[in-house]
Amino acid sequence: MSRDDAVLKALVDFVAHESLAPGDRLPTERILSERLKVSRTTVREALTRWEGLGLVERRQGSGTYLKAAVSRDMLHLPLTLASGNDFRSLMHTLEIRRGLEAEAAALCAKRAGPSELAFIREKLEAMEESFHRRDGMSSEEDWDFHQAIYQASGNPLFAQIIAAMHEMFHRFWEHPLGVHDFGHASFPYHRTIYERVAAHDAEGARAEALKLIATVEADLKRGAANLNLPGLT
Amino acid sequence: MSRDDAVLKALVDFVAHESLAPGDRLPTERILSERLKVSRTTVREALTRWEGLGLVERRQGSGTYLKAAVSRDMLHLPLTLASGNDFRSLMHTLEIRRGLEAEAAALCAKRAGPSELAFIREKLEAMEESFHRRDGMSSEEDWDFHQAIYQASGNPLFAQIIAAMHEMFHRFWEHPLGVHDFGHASFPYHRTIYERVAAHDAEGARAEALKLIATVEADLKRGAANLNLPGLT
DNA sequence: ATTGGAACAATGGTCAGACCAATTAGATCG
DNA sequence: CGATCTAATTGGTCTGACCATTGTTCCAAT
C-alpha cells in the first residue's frame, strides 16, 4: 500500500476516533504530519485527494474543514463528463437537474419534519425579501433555498450531485446569457413548492418543482434565441 | 485563481496542443514544472487531482499516463457514498435513479424517433422473451432496456451518470439481498413505459417509470426486512 | 465604552533541493 | 542469443524555508 493511502486510512480512523462531524475543523497539516509520522508533503497529497472528492475544504489562513461524513468503507465515484459551455450542454445539465429536483421535492414532502420545514421557510422568506427589495432574483438566496430542500430530502446524494452541477452553472447563473430578469418567472414556484412540501403532498411538490424548472428552461431558450448562442438547435 | 488550478488549465492546453490520446505518456513532472514555470510540488498537486478524478494514472519509475480524454470544459462529479452494503445507501442510490429514470422516460417520449423506438422495442422483447423462458428477470436484458431509454433521451448525461452508479452496486443488482425473484414485480412496467414512450406521452411515461421504481423499492424493503440488514430504519 | 485599525500569530500554498523506490533501457558477460 | 547486472529515469517522500490569506489581539482615537 502506498504511503498516502495509508495516511488516508489513518485519517479516517482519526476522524472516527475524534468523532468529527461535517463542518468541524481538523488539525493543521503540520500537526497531522507530526502525529502520523509522515512529512507534511504526504499529508498534503492525501488531503488533496480528499478535497478532490469533496470530502474536505481547505481555507488558506483558516484551516481544513470536514465537508462530509467519512467512514472506512466508502465508495468513490469520480465521474467526469465532457461537457461544453454551449447551450446544448447547459440544457442537458438542466434536464438532469429537473429529474433530481422533482425527486428531491417529493422526498422532502414525505420526510421533512418541523425543524426542516422551519429551515426551508426561513430560506424562502429570505429569498422573497431579497426579491422585493432588489426587484430581481438573487442567485445566492435562490441557491440557499434549493439546498435546504436537498438537505431535507434525507438523501445526501442529491446535494452532492446538484452541488457539482451548480458549479458548472455558476458562471451562467450570475448573468446568464445577459438576460437581466433571468429567473423572474421561477419566483412564485418557490413558495408553491414550499406549500406542497409543508402539506406533505409528495406528488404536488414534484409537480411544482417541474413547473419551476420549466420556467428556467423557457428563460434559457429565450436568452439563447436572442444571442444566437452556439449549439442552439 | 489558485496556482494549481492554473496548472490544470495549462495541462489541458498542453494535452490539446500535443493531441495526446488516452494511453499516451505525459512529460515527466520535472519537465512539466520547468515548462509551466512552477515548482514540481505544484505540478504534483495538480496531477494528484487528476489522478483522483481517474483522468490519469501514475506509475513509479515509468511515468504518468493519460487514462481518459480531457477537455477544457469538464464537469467533475465526485460522488462518495458509504459502502453499498447497507440498506440505507442502496435506497439512496435508488432514489437518485428514480429521479433520473422518470426524467429520461419523459424526454424519451418527447424525442424518440422511429429508429430509437424500434431499438427500444427490440430490447423490450428480448427482455420479455428471456423472462418467459427462464421465468425470472434477467438483470442483463433489463439493463439493456433501460440503457436504450437513456440513449433515446437525447441527453448523454443520463447514460453516463446511471452507468457509473450501476457499476457501483452491480453486485447487489445480481441477487440483491438474496431475494430470488427480485424485480419480478417490475416486469410489466417495462412494457407500459414503452407504450407511453411510443405514444409520445411524456407525463405518462414519467408516471410509469415512477411505478417501476416503486416496485423495486418495495422488493428491496421486503428483502431488507427479511434479513435484518444493518441500516434498516 | 465602542470602534477602527495596526501588529501579530496561525494556517494553507508554493518553492527549492535532496534522497528513496520502482521501473526501464542498455551494457555486459556467459 | 539470452540472461543478468548496471545505470539512468521517473514517480514518491522528506526537509526546511518563505509567501499569502485569515483570524485574533490589543491599543489608540473618538
Short mmCIF file of C-alpha atoms (C1' of nucleotides) in Angstrom, two decimals, chain A residues 26-33 39-52 56-65, chain B residues 1-8 38-46 49, chain C residues 10-16, chain D residues 15-22:
data_model
loop_
_atom_site.label_atom_id
_atom_site.label_comp_id
_atom_site.label_asym_id
_atom_site.label_seq_id
_atom_site.Cartn_x
_atom_site.Cartn_y
_atom_site.Cartn_z
CA LEU A 26 -9.36 19.07 11.50
CA PRO A 27 -5.86 19.53 12.89
CA THR A 28 -3.39 21.56 10.91
CA GLU A 29 -1.25 19.87 8.31
CA ARG A 30 1.81 20.35 10.46
CA ILE A 31 0.22 18.67 13.45
CA LEU A 32 -1.13 15.83 11.34
CA SER A 33 2.26 15.24 9.78
CA SER A 39 6.04 14.55 6.14
CA ARG A 40 3.73 17.46 5.56
CA THR A 41 4.08 16.84 1.83
CA THR A 42 2.46 13.44 2.18
CA VAL A 43 -0.30 14.77 4.38
CA ARG A 44 -1.00 17.44 1.79
CA GLU A 45 -1.13 14.89 -1.01
CA ALA A 46 -3.67 12.86 0.93
CA LEU A 47 -5.76 15.93 1.76
CA THR A 48 -5.64 16.96 -1.89
CA ARG A 49 -7.25 13.63 -2.75
CA TRP A 50 -9.97 14.21 -0.17
CA GLU A 51 -10.50 17.72 -1.41
CA GLY A 52 -10.92 16.40 -4.93
CA VAL A 56 -12.88 18.30 2.78
CA GLU A 57 -12.48 22.02 2.19
CA ARG A 58 -9.27 23.94 2.72
CA ARG A 59 -9.22 27.61 3.53
CA GLN A 60 -5.87 29.32 3.50
CA GLY A 61 -5.15 31.11 6.72
CA SER A 62 -8.03 29.37 8.42
CA GLY A 63 -7.78 25.60 8.30
CA THR A 64 -9.11 22.43 6.77
CA TYR A 65 -12.74 21.61 7.35
CA MET B 1 -7.46 31.63 -9.41
CA SER B 2 -5.24 29.41 -7.32
CA ARG B 3 -1.96 28.31 -8.76
CA ASP B 4 -2.63 24.67 -9.33
CA ASP B 5 -5.97 25.38 -10.95
CA ALA B 6 -3.96 27.39 -13.41
CA VAL B 7 -1.63 24.44 -13.80
CA LEU B 8 -4.57 22.17 -14.57
CA VAL B 38 6.02 26.26 -11.31
CA SER B 39 7.58 24.01 -8.74
CA ARG B 40 7.35 20.27 -9.02
CA THR B 41 5.28 20.27 -5.84
CA THR B 42 2.57 22.26 -7.55
CA VAL B 43 2.65 20.04 -10.62
CA ARG B 44 2.29 17.02 -8.39
CA GLU B 45 -0.65 18.55 -6.54
CA ALA B 46 -2.41 19.15 -9.84
CA ARG B 49 -6.25 15.91 -8.51
"C1'" DA C 10 -1.57 30.66 12.77
"C1'" DT C 11 -2.57 28.12 8.54
"C1'" DG C 12 -2.73 26.60 3.95
"C1'" DG C 13 0.07 27.35 -0.63
"C1'" DT C 14 4.41 27.32 -3.04
"C1'" DC C 15 9.14 26.68 -3.58
"C1'" DA C 16 13.94 24.51 -3.91
"C1'" DT D 15 13.13 18.68 4.92
"C1'" DG D 16 13.12 23.36 5.68
"C1'" DA D 17 12.14 27.67 4.19
"C1'" DC D 18 9.22 31.52 2.66
"C1'" DC D 19 4.69 33.56 0.79
"C1'" DA D 20 -0.44 34.82 1.02
"C1'" DT D 21 -4.52 34.81 3.47
"C1'" DT D 22 -7.09 34.71 7.51
#
